[in-house]
PDB file of C-alpha atoms in Angstrom:
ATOM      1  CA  UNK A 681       0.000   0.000   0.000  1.00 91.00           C
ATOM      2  CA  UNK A 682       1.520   3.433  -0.665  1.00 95.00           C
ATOM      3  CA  UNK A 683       1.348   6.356   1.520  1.00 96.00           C
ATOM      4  CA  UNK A 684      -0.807   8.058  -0.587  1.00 96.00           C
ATOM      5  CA  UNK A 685      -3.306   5.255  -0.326  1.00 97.00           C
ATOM      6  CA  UNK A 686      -3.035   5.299   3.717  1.00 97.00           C
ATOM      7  CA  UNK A 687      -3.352   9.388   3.522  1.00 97.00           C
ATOM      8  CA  UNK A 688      -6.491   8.739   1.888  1.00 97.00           C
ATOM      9  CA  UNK A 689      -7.927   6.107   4.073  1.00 97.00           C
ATOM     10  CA  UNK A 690      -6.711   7.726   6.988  1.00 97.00           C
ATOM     11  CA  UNK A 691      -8.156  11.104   5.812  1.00 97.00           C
ATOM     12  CA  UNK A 692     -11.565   9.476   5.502  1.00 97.00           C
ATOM     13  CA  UNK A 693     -11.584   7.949   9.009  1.00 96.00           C
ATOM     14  CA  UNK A 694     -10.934  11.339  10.526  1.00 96.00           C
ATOM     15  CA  UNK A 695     -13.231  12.894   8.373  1.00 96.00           C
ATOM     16  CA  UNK A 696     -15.882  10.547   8.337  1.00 95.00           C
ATOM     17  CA  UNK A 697     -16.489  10.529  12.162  1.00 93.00           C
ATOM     18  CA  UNK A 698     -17.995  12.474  14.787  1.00 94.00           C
ATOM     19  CA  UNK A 699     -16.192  15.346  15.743  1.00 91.00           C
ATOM     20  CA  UNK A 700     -15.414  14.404  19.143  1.00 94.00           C
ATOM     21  CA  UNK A 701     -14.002  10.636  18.182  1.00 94.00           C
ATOM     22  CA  UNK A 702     -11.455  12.497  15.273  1.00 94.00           C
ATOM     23  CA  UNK A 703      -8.593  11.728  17.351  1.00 94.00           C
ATOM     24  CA  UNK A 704      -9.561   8.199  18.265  1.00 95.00           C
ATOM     25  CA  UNK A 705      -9.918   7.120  14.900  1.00 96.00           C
ATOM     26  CA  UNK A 706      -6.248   8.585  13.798  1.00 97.00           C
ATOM     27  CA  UNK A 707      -5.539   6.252  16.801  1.00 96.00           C
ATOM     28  CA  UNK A 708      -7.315   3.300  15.166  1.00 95.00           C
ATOM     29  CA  UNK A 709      -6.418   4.176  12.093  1.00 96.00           C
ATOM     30  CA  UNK A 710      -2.786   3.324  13.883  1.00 96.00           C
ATOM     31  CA  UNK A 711      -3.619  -0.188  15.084  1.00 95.00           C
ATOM     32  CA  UNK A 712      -5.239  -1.294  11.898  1.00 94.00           C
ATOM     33  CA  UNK A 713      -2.249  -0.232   9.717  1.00 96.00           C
ATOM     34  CA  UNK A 714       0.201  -1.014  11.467  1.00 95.00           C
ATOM     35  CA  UNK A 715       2.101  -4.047  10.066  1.00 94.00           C
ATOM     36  CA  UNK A 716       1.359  -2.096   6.687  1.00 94.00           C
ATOM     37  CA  UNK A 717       3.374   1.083   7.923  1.00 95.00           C
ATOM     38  CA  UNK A 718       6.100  -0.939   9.621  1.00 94.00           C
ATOM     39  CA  UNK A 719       6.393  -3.359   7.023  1.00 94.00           C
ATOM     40  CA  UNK A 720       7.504  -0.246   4.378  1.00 94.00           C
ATOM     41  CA  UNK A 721       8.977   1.537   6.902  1.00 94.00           C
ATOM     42  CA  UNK A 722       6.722   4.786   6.569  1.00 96.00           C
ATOM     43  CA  UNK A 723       7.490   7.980   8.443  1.00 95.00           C
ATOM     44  CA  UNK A 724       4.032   8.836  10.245  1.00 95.00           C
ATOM     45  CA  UNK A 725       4.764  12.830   8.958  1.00 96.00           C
ATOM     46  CA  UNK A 726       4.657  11.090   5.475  1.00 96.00           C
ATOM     47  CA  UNK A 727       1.309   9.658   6.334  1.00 97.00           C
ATOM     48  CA  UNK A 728      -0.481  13.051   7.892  1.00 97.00           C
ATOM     49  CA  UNK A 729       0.636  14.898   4.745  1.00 97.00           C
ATOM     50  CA  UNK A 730      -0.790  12.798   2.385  1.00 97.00           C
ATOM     51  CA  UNK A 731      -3.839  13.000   4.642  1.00 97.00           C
ATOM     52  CA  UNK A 732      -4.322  16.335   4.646  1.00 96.00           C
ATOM     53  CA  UNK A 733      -4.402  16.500   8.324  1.00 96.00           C
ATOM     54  CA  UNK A 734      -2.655  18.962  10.702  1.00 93.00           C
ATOM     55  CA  UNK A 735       0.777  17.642  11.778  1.00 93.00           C
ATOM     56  CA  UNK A 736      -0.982  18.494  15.383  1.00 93.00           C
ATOM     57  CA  UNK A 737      -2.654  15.313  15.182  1.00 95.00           C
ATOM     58  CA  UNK A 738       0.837  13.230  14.950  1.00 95.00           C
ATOM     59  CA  UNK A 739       0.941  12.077  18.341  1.00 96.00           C
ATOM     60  CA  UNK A 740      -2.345  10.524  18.019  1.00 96.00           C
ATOM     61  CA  UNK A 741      -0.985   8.071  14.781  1.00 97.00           C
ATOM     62  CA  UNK A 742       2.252   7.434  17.493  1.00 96.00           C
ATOM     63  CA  UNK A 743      -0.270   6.385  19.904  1.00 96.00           C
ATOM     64  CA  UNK A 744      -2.098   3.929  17.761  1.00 96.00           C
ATOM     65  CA  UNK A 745       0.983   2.418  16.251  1.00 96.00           C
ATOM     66  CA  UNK A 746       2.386   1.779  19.893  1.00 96.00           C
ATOM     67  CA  UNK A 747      -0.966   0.674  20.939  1.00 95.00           C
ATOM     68  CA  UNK A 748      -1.081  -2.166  17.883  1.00 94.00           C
ATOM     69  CA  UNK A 749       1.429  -3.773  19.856  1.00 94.00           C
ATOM     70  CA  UNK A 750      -0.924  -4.683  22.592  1.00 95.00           C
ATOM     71  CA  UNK A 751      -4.579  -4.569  20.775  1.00 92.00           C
ATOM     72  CA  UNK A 752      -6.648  -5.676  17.747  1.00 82.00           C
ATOM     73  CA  UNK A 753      -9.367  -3.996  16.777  1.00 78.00           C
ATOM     74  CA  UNK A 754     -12.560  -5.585  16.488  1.00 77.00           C
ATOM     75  CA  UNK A 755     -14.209  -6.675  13.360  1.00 73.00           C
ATOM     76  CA  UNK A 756     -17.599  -5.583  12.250  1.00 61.00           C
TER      77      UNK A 756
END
């Protein structure tokens, strides 16, 4: 997956959501893609600029990508 394609995905799960769950969702958006971030050794800056989203939000994508270490997310 390129980081274009996460920017996009990750732009629609922040802007798809209710306004007060934004930052959880860059945080899920972490777990999910994960392995897919690690495995091509993305820079999470890369990833918030191809989402459009303020680089104020890049804590929240550290978060999640720690947190995929101990969680899964659950499947619909």
């Amino acid at each position: 997956m390129s980081i274009a394609e996460l920017g996009v995905i990750l732009s629609d799960m922040y802007n798809n959501s209710p306004k007060e769950d934004a930052a959880l969702m860059i945080r899920l958006f972490g777990i999910r893609y994960a392995a897919e971030i690690k495995k091509d050794n993305y820079s999470n800056e890369e990833i918030m600029k191809a989402s459009g989203i303020s680089n104020l939000y890049l804590n929240e994508l550290s978060k999640g990508l720690k947190l995929s270490e101990y969680v899964s997310p659950k499947q619909l």
